Short mmCIF file of C-alpha atoms in Angstrom, two decimals:
data_model
loop_
_atom_site.label_atom_id
_atom_site.label_comp_id
_atom_site.label_asym_id
_atom_site.label_seq_id
_atom_site.Cartn_x
_atom_site.Cartn_y
_atom_site.Cartn_z
CA MET K 10 6.69 -2.65 -17.86
CA THR K 11 6.41 -0.49 -14.42
CA TYR K 12 4.60 2.53 -13.39
CA ASP K 13 5.98 4.74 -10.93
CA LEU K 14 3.38 5.69 -7.90
CA THR K 15 5.67 9.24 -7.16
CA LYS K 16 4.32 9.96 -10.81
CA PHE K 17 1.68 7.76 -12.17
CA ASP K 18 0.90 10.62 -14.91
CA LEU K 19 -2.68 10.03 -17.38
CA GLY K 20 0.07 8.12 -19.63
CA ASP K 21 0.69 5.43 -16.48
CA MET K 22 -3.16 5.40 -15.77
CA LEU K 23 -4.19 4.30 -19.67
CA LYS K 24 -1.28 1.55 -19.94
CA CYS K 25 -1.77 0.66 -16.34
CA SER K 26 -5.89 0.34 -16.96
CA LEU K 27 -5.49 -2.22 -20.21
CA ARG K 28 -2.99 -4.75 -18.12
CA LEU K 29 -5.00 -4.42 -15.30
CA ARG K 30 -8.22 -5.56 -16.86
CA GLU K 31 -6.44 -8.09 -18.96
CA THR K 32 -5.14 -9.13 -15.37
CA ALA K 33 -8.78 -9.32 -13.56
CA SER K 34 -10.31 -11.04 -16.65
CA ASP K 35 -10.22 -14.98 -17.21
CA ALA K 36 -10.15 -16.01 -13.18
CA PRO K 37 -11.61 -19.36 -12.63
CA THR K 38 -13.11 -17.63 -9.16
CA LEU K 39 -13.52 -14.33 -7.83
CA GLU K 40 -11.10 -14.85 -4.94
CA SER K 41 -8.50 -15.68 -7.77
CA SER K 42 -9.24 -12.91 -9.80
CA ALA K 43 -8.15 -10.44 -6.76
CA GLN K 44 -5.33 -12.78 -6.54
CA ARG K 45 -4.40 -11.36 -9.63
CA VAL K 46 -4.95 -7.51 -9.30
CA CYS K 47 -2.96 -7.77 -6.24
CA ARG K 48 -0.35 -9.46 -7.43
CA PHE K 49 -0.30 -6.95 -10.65
CA LEU K 50 -0.41 -4.30 -8.78
CA TYR K 51 2.06 -5.40 -6.22
CA ASP K 52 4.79 -6.57 -8.98
CA GLU K 53 3.96 -3.26 -11.30
CA LEU K 54 3.89 -0.39 -8.69
CA ALA K 55 7.56 0.46 -8.87
CA ASP K 56 10.11 2.95 -10.26
CA LEU K 57 12.72 2.60 -12.64
CA ALA K 58 15.16 0.39 -10.56
CA GLU K 59 11.97 -1.91 -10.43
CA LYS K 60 11.41 -1.72 -6.90
CA ARG K 61 8.42 -2.16 -5.38
CA GLN K 62 6.37 0.71 -3.95
CA CYS K 63 3.75 -0.84 -1.90
CA ALA K 64 4.41 -2.58 1.30
CA LEU K 65 0.57 -4.19 1.37
CA VAL K 66 -2.02 -4.16 -2.07
CA ARG K 67 -5.13 -6.01 -0.29
CA CYS K 68 -8.12 -6.26 -2.14
CA TYR K 69 -11.67 -6.40 -0.09
CA LYS K 70 -15.83 -7.43 -1.12
CA THR K 71 -18.48 -7.19 1.22
CA HIS K 72 -20.62 -10.75 0.96
CA GLU K 73 -23.56 -11.84 2.65
CA PHE K 74 -23.30 -13.63 5.91
CA GLY K 75 -24.82 -16.79 4.25
CA SER K 76 -22.55 -16.53 1.30
CA LEU K 77 -19.19 -17.30 3.05
CA GLU K 78 -17.47 -20.81 3.29
CA PRO K 79 -17.76 -22.09 7.03
CA ASP K 80 -14.63 -21.39 8.23
CA LEU K 81 -15.06 -17.63 7.39
CA GLN K 82 -18.32 -17.88 8.88
CA ALA K 83 -16.77 -18.82 12.02
CA PHE K 84 -14.43 -16.29 11.77
CA ALA K 85 -16.61 -14.17 11.68
CA ARG K 86 -19.29 -14.59 13.79
CA ALA K 87 -16.10 -14.81 16.56
CA ALA K 88 -15.37 -11.51 15.80
CA MET K 89 -18.55 -10.29 15.99
CA GLY K 90 -20.91 -11.97 13.16
CA LEU K 91 -20.84 -10.55 9.33
CA GLU K 92 -19.21 -10.30 6.33
CA ASN K 93 -16.16 -9.38 4.15
CA PRO K 94 -13.09 -11.87 2.42
CA LYS K 95 -10.35 -10.29 1.10
CA SER K 96 -7.40 -10.66 -1.26
CA SER K 97 -4.01 -9.61 -0.74
CA MET K 98 -0.17 -9.41 -1.66
CA GLY K 99 2.32 -7.87 0.77
CA GLU K 100 5.85 -8.28 1.97
CA THR K 101 5.23 -10.81 4.55
CA ALA K 102 4.18 -14.67 4.30
CA ALA K 103 0.72 -13.82 6.27
CA TRP K 104 -0.72 -11.36 4.21
CA ASN K 105 -0.24 -13.27 1.04
CA SER K 106 -3.25 -15.65 1.99
CA ARG K 107 -6.39 -15.18 3.90
CA PHE K 108 -5.94 -19.09 5.24
CA LEU K 109 -2.73 -17.53 6.57
CA SER K 110 -3.87 -14.57 8.17
CA ARG K 111 -4.36 -14.77 12.25
CA GLY K 112 -6.79 -11.33 12.42
CA HIS K 113 -8.11 -10.34 9.08
CA ARG K 114 -9.74 -12.96 7.49
CA ALA K 115 -13.09 -11.63 7.67
CA ILE K 116 -14.16 -8.06 8.97
CA PRO K 117 -17.81 -8.23 10.46
CA LEU K 118 -19.76 -5.11 9.20
CA PRO K 119 -23.32 -5.65 11.19
CA SER K 120 -23.97 -1.99 11.97
CA PRO K 121 -23.13 1.56 11.11
CA GLU K 122 -21.61 2.26 14.61
CA ILE K 123 -19.90 -0.92 14.17
CA VAL K 124 -18.10 0.22 10.45
CA GLU K 125 -17.52 3.89 12.43
CA LYS K 126 -14.71 2.28 14.42
CA ALA K 127 -12.84 0.93 11.52
CA PRO K 128 -12.37 4.67 10.89
CA MET K 129 -10.46 3.38 7.30
CA ILE K 130 -12.91 1.33 5.77
CA ALA K 131 -15.95 4.11 6.86
CA GLN K 132 -13.92 6.65 5.10
CA LEU K 133 -13.71 4.40 1.80
CA ILE K 134 -17.35 3.93 1.75
CA LYS K 135 -18.15 7.39 2.59
CA GLU K 136 -15.92 8.36 -0.01
CA LEU K 137 -18.40 6.41 -2.56
CA GLY K 138 -20.67 8.28 -1.77
CA LEU K 139 -22.75 5.72 0.09
CA ASP K 140 -24.56 5.84 2.97
CA LEU K 141 -23.74 2.94 5.72
CA SER K 142 -26.88 2.28 6.78
CA ALA K 143 -27.84 1.63 2.87
CA LEU K 144 -24.96 -0.32 2.32
CA LEU K 145 -25.42 -2.75 5.06
CA ARG K 146 -28.92 -3.00 4.81
CA PRO K 147 -29.64 -2.67 1.31
CA SER K 148 -33.62 -2.30 -0.16
CA PRO K 149 -34.12 -3.24 -3.81
CA ASP K 150 -34.34 0.15 -4.73
CA VAL K 151 -30.66 0.91 -3.57
CA VAL K 152 -29.42 -2.05 -5.19
CA ARG K 153 -30.74 -0.76 -8.24
CA GLU K 154 -29.51 2.71 -7.72
CA LEU K 155 -25.96 1.63 -6.79
CA ALA K 156 -25.94 -0.87 -9.77
CA GLY K 157 -22.13 -0.45 -9.92
CA LYS K 158 -22.48 3.16 -10.97
CA ARG K 159 -20.39 4.45 -8.14
CA TYR K 160 -16.83 4.78 -8.02
CA GLY K 161 -14.49 6.56 -5.88
CA VAL K 162 -10.73 7.13 -3.95
CA PHE K 163 -9.91 6.87 -0.75
CA HIS K 164 -6.03 9.02 -0.28
CA VAL K 165 -4.30 9.51 2.75
CA GLU K 166 -1.24 11.50 1.73
CA ASN K 167 0.59 11.24 4.79
CA ALA K 168 0.28 7.87 6.81
CA VAL K 169 2.06 8.79 9.76
CA GLY K 170 -0.15 9.76 12.79
CA SER K 171 -3.64 10.02 10.58
CA PRO K 172 -6.55 8.85 12.36
CA TYR K 173 -7.90 7.08 9.56
CA ILE K 174 -4.82 4.52 9.40
CA PRO K 175 -4.63 2.18 12.41
CA ALA K 176 -1.86 0.10 13.82
CA GLN K 177 0.79 2.86 13.69
CA GLU K 178 3.69 1.40 15.86
CA GLU K 179 3.25 -2.06 14.28
CA PHE K 180 2.29 -1.46 10.59
CA VAL K 181 2.96 1.82 9.40
CA LYS K 182 5.99 2.71 11.47
CA ARG K 183 7.43 -0.96 10.88
CA TYR K 184 6.83 -1.21 7.53
CA GLY K 185 7.80 2.18 6.18
CA ILE K 186 4.13 3.72 4.96
CA LYS K 187 4.01 6.75 3.56
CA SER K 188 0.69 7.21 1.75
CA VAL K 189 -2.50 5.15 1.82
CA LEU K 190 -4.48 4.42 -1.52
CA GLY K 191 -7.84 2.45 -1.60
CA PHE K 192 -10.17 2.63 -4.92
CA GLY K 193 -13.73 0.54 -5.72
CA GLY K 194 -16.54 1.14 -6.29
CA THR K 195 -19.92 -0.85 -6.40
CA LEU K 196 -20.85 -3.94 -8.26
CA PRO K 197 -24.36 -4.95 -10.47
CA ASN K 198 -25.92 -6.71 -7.06
CA GLY K 199 -25.16 -3.74 -5.08
CA GLU K 200 -21.90 -5.09 -2.69
CA LEU K 201 -18.72 -3.20 -2.53
CA PHE K 202 -15.57 -4.09 -3.36
CA ALA K 203 -12.20 -1.55 -2.88
CA VAL K 204 -8.53 -2.21 -3.64
CA ILE K 205 -6.29 -0.33 -0.87
CA LEU K 206 -2.15 0.01 -1.61
CA PHE K 207 -0.01 0.65 1.45
CA ALA K 208 2.75 2.45 -0.32
CA ASN K 209 6.25 3.18 1.04
CA VAL K 210 6.35 6.09 -1.09
CA PRO K 211 4.70 9.38 -1.01
CA VAL K 212 1.37 9.60 -3.36
CA SER K 213 0.18 13.18 -4.45
CA ALA K 214 -4.14 13.68 -4.79
CA ALA K 215 -3.50 14.18 -8.41
CA ALA K 216 -2.10 10.58 -8.97
CA ALA K 217 -4.36 9.03 -6.36
CA ASP K 218 -7.43 10.35 -8.19
CA ARG K 219 -6.23 8.37 -11.36
CA PHE K 220 -6.79 5.65 -9.82
CA ARG K 221 -10.78 6.54 -10.38
CA SER K 222 -10.82 4.59 -13.85
CA LEU K 223 -8.78 1.47 -12.77
CA ALA K 224 -11.97 0.94 -10.66
CA LEU K 225 -13.63 0.43 -14.01
CA ASP K 226 -11.66 -2.42 -14.51
CA VAL K 227 -11.53 -4.15 -11.69
CA LYS K 228 -15.45 -4.44 -11.55
CA SER K 229 -15.13 -5.45 -14.82
CA GLY K 230 -13.29 -8.88 -13.70
CA PHE K 231 -15.45 -8.85 -10.81
CA SER K 232 -18.48 -8.24 -12.36
CA ARG K 233 -19.02 -11.48 -14.35
CA PHE K 234 -18.82 -13.95 -11.54
CA ALA K 235 -21.90 -15.84 -10.02
CA ASP K 236 -22.22 -16.66 -6.34
CA THR K 237 -21.24 -20.26 -7.21
CA ASN K 238 -17.56 -19.19 -8.18
CA ILE K 239 -16.22 -16.86 -5.52
CA PHE K 240 -14.12 -18.66 -3.71
CA ASN K 241 -10.80 -20.93 -4.90
CA PRO K 242 -12.11 -24.38 -4.03
CA SER K 243 -8.95 -24.99 -1.83
CA ARG K 244 -5.86 -23.55 -0.31
CA LEU K 245 -3.95 -22.31 -2.88
CA THR K 246 -0.53 -22.11 -1.93
CA PRO K 247 0.81 -18.18 -1.56
CA PRO K 248 3.07 -17.17 -4.25
CA GLU K 249 6.58 -15.94 -3.38
CA ALA K 250 6.22 -12.28 -4.13
CA ARG K 251 7.03 -11.05 -0.56
CA ARG K 252 9.96 -10.49 1.68
CA GLU K 253 10.31 -12.09 4.76
CA LEU K 254 10.81 -9.79 7.47
#
């Protein structure tokens, strides 16, 4: 069963929600769960001819610097110094594994000023109704307030020329990105997760807003992991789910 992003009505949302929750569960690590979420959305968001409608599906989760694996700490330290491993699924091999990524294995978020220089990430955080300073350096009170209760949608209907979507020439135009849709929220420990779809088809505001409820399904899969089973134990071979360009 596939779900057409150009329509994505209430029925699609309900059916996709059930399958996405099942997909995110039973994974041995949070990273594996994120990979399953990306794989599912990359494969199942398609038209009636089963042509995929996303060039790239990417999942992010914030982490304290000290909880990152040594290679990610080194990468983040080189980039500036803090957090954010991710999983993704897309048309090129380097998009399908964080181990193969050259520039996005970890994204440091050391201060609100630096986050503002990454407009897509900054806007997504704001769409969740979160204060950048509180998110980056949360007090125990802020963590209790967040407690996984916030969910939001980031939507750019026209990606070409948008100030929120970087790499216009080498990514947006090259891969035919029409719309960008992100959905996510906060986990019980106050950390942020987000799934971002880079779509080859236009996505309306009404269709995008229905992904808000899917954040609950992803959160359900992610919330059960402790700090000791976040990352995959080895470099898993990336699945063959992309077209080489």
